[in-house]
PDB file of C-alpha atoms in Angstrom:
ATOM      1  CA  UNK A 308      73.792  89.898  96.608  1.00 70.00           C
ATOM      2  CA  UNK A 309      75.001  92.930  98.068  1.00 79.00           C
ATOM      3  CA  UNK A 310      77.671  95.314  96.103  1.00 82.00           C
ATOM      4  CA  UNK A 311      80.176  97.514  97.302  1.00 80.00           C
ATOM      5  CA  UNK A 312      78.330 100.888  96.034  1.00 82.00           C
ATOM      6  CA  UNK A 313      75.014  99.278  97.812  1.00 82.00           C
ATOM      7  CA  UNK A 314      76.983  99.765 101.162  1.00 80.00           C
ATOM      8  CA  UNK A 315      78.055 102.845 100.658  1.00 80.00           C
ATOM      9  CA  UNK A 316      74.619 104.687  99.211  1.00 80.00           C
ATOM     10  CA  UNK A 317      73.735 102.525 102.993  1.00 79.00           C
ATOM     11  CA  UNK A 318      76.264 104.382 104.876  1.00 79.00           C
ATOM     12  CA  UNK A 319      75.484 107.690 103.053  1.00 76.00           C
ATOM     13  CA  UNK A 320      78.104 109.989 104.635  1.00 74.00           C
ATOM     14  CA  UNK A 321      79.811 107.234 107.028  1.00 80.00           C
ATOM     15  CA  UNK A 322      81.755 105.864 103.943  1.00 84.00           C
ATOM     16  CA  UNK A 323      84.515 107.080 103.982  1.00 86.00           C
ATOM     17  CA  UNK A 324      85.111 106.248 108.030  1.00 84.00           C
ATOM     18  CA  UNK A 325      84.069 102.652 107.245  1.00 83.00           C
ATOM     19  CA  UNK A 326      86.914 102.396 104.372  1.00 85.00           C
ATOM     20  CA  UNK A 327      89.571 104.176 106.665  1.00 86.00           C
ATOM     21  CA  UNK A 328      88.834 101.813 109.843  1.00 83.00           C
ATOM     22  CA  UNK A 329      88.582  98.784 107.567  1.00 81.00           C
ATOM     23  CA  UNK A 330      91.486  99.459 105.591  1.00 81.00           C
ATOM     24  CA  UNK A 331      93.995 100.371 108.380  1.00 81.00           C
ATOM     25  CA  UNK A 332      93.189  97.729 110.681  1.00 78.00           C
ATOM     26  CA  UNK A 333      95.626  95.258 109.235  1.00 74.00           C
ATOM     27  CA  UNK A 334      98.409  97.878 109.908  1.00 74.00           C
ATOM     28  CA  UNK A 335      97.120  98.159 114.017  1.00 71.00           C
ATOM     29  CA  UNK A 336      98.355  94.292 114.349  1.00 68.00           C
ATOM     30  CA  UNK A 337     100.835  94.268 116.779  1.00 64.00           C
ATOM     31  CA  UNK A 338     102.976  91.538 114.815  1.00 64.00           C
ATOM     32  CA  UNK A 339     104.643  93.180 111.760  1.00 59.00           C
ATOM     33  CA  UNK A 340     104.409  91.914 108.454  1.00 62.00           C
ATOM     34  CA  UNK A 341     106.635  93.333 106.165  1.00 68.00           C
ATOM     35  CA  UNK A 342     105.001  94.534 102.492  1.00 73.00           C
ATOM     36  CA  UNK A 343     101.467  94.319 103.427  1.00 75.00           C
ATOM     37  CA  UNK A 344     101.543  98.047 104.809  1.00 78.00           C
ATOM     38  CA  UNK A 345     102.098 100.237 101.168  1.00 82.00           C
ATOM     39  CA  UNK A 346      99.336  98.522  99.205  1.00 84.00           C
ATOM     40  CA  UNK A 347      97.009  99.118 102.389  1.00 84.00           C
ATOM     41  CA  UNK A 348      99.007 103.043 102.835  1.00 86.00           C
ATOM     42  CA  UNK A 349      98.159 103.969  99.086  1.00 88.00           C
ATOM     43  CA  UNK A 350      95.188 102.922  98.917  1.00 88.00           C
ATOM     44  CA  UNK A 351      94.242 105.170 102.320  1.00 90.00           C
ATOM     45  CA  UNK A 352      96.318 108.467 100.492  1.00 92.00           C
ATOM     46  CA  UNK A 353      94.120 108.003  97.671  1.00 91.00           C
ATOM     47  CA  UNK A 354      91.078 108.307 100.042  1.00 91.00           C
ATOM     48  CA  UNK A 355      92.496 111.205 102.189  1.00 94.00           C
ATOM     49  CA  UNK A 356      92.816 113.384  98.956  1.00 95.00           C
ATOM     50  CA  UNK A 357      89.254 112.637  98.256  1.00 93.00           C
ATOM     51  CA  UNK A 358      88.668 113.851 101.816  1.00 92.00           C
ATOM     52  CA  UNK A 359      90.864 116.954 101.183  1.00 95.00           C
ATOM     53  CA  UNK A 360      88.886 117.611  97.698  1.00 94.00           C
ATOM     54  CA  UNK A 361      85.730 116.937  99.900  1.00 91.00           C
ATOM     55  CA  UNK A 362      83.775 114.851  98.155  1.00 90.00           C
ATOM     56  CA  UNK A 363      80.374 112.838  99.154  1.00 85.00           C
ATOM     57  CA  UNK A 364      81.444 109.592  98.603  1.00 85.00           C
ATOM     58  CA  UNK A 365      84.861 107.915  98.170  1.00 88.00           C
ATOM     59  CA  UNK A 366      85.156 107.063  94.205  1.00 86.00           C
ATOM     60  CA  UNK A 367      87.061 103.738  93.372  1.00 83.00           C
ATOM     61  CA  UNK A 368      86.981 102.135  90.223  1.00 84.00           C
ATOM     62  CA  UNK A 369      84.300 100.649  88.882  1.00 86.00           C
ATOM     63  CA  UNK A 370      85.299  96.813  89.011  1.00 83.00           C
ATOM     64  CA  UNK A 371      85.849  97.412  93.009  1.00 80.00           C
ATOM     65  CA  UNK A 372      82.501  99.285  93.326  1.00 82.00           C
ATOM     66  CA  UNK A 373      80.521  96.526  91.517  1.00 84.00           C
ATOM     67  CA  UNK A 374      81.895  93.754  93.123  1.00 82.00           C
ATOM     68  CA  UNK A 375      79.200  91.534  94.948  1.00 82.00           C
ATOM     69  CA  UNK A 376      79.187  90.293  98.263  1.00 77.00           C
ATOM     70  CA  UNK A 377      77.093  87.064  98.892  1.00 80.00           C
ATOM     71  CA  UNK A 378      73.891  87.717 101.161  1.00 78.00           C
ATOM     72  CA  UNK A 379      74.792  85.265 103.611  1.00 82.00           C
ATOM     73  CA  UNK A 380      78.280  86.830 103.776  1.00 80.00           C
ATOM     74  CA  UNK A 381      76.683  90.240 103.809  1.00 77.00           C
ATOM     75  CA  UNK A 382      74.358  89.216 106.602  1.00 79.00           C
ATOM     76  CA  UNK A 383      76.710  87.896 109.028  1.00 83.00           C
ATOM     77  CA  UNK A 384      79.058  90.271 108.376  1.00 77.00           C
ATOM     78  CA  UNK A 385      76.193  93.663 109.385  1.00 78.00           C
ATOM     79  CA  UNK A 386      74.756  90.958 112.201  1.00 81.00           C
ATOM     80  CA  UNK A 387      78.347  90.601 113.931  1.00 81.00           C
ATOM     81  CA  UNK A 388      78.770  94.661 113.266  1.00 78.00           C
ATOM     82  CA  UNK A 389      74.838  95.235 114.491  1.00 78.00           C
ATOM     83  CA  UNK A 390      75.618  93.153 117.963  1.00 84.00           C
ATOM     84  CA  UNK A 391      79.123  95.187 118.364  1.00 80.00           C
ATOM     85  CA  UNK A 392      77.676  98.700 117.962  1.00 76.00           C
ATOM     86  CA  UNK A 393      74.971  98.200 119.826  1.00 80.00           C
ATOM     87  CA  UNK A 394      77.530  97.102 123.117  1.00 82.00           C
ATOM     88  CA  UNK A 395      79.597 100.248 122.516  1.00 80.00           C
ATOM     89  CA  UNK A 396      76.938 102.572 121.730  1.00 77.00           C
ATOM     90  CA  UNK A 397      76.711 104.402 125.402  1.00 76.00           C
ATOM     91  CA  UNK A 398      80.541 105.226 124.044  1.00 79.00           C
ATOM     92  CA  UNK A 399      80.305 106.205 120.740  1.00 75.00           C
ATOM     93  CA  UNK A 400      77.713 108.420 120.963  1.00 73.00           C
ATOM     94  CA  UNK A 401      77.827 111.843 118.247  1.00 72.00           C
ATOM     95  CA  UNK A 402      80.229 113.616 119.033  1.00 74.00           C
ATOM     96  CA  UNK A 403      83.278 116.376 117.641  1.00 78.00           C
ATOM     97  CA  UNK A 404      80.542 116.665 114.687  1.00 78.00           C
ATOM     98  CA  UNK A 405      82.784 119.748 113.105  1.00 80.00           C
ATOM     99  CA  UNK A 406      84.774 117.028 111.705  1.00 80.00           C
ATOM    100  CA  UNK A 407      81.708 116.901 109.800  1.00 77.00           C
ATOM    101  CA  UNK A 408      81.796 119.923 107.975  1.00 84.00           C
ATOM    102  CA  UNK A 409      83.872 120.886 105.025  1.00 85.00           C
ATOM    103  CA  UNK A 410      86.718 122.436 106.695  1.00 88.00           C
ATOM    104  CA  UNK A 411      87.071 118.800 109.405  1.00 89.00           C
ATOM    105  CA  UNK A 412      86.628 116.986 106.723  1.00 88.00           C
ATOM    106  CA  UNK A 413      89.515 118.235 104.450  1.00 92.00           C
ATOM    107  CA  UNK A 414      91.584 118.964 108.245  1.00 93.00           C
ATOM    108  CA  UNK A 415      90.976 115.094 109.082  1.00 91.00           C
ATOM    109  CA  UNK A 416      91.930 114.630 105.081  1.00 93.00           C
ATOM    110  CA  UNK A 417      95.436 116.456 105.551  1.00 95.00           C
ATOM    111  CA  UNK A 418      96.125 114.071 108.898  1.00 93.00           C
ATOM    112  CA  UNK A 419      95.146 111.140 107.220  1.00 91.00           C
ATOM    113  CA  UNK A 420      97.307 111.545 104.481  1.00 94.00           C
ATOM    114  CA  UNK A 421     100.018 112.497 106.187  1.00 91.00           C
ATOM    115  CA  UNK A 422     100.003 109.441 108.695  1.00 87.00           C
ATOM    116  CA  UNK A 423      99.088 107.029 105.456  1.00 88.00           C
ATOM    117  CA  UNK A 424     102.653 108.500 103.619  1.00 87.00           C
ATOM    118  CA  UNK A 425     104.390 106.921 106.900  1.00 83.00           C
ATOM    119  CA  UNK A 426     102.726 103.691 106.823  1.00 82.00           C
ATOM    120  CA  UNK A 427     104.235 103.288 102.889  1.00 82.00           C
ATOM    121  CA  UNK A 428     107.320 104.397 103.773  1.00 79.00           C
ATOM    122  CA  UNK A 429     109.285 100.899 104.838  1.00 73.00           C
ATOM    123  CA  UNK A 430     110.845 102.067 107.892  1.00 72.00           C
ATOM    124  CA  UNK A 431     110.315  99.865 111.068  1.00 69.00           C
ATOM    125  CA  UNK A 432     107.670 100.861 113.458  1.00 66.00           C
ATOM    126  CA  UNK A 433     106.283 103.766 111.343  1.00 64.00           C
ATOM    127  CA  UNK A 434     103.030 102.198 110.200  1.00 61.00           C
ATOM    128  CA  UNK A 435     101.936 101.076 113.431  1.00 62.00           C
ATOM    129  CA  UNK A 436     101.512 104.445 115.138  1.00 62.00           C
ATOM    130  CA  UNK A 437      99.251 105.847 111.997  1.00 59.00           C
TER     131      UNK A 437
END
């Protein structure tokens, strides 16, 4: 079994990326579904502070980092993500790497937790856009 730390030591400094894609995805659905977007907003403010205080590695509590993750879950799951990266490579290729460094880091840190404090907010339309 695979844990949630395991990924992340994985990832090394592509962590906190892979939270912040995976955990605003349900907001980028075009069909609204009220409530779902402040439990997903918080939890992407408490990760843009970490940003901001520029840490390695986004810290979450211990029950969340432990938590296991079957292999054959874990296997599809990195095989479906393997197959999809390697399409889109010639796109994604390394790029903007200031963002990188300290200074983008805590910059990107600011802008993410300003767009997550609209996505908690429950006015219509403002969590889509973030």
């Amino acid at each position: 079994s695979l844990t949630l730390e395991g990924v992340f030591l994985g990832v090394g400094d592509k962590a906190f990326g892979l939270l912040l894609a995976i955990l605003s995805l349900p907001s980028a659905l075009p069909v609204p579904a009220p409530g779902y977007s402040t439990p997903f907003g918080i939890l992407l403010a408490i990760l843009s502070v970490q940003m901001i205080l520029l840490r390695e590695r986004p810290s979450l509590p211990k029950f969340a980092m432990s938590r296991k993750l079957g292999f054959s879950t874990a296997q599809k799951m990195f095989g479906a993500a393997n197959r999809f990266l390697h399409k889109i490579e010639w796109v994604i290729h390394p790029r903007l790497t200031w963002i990188g460094k300290p200074g983008g880091r805590a910059a990107l840190g600011w802008l993410t937790l300003v767009m997550s404090c609209l996505m908690i907010l429950p006015i219509p339309l403002t969590n889509t856009f973030p």
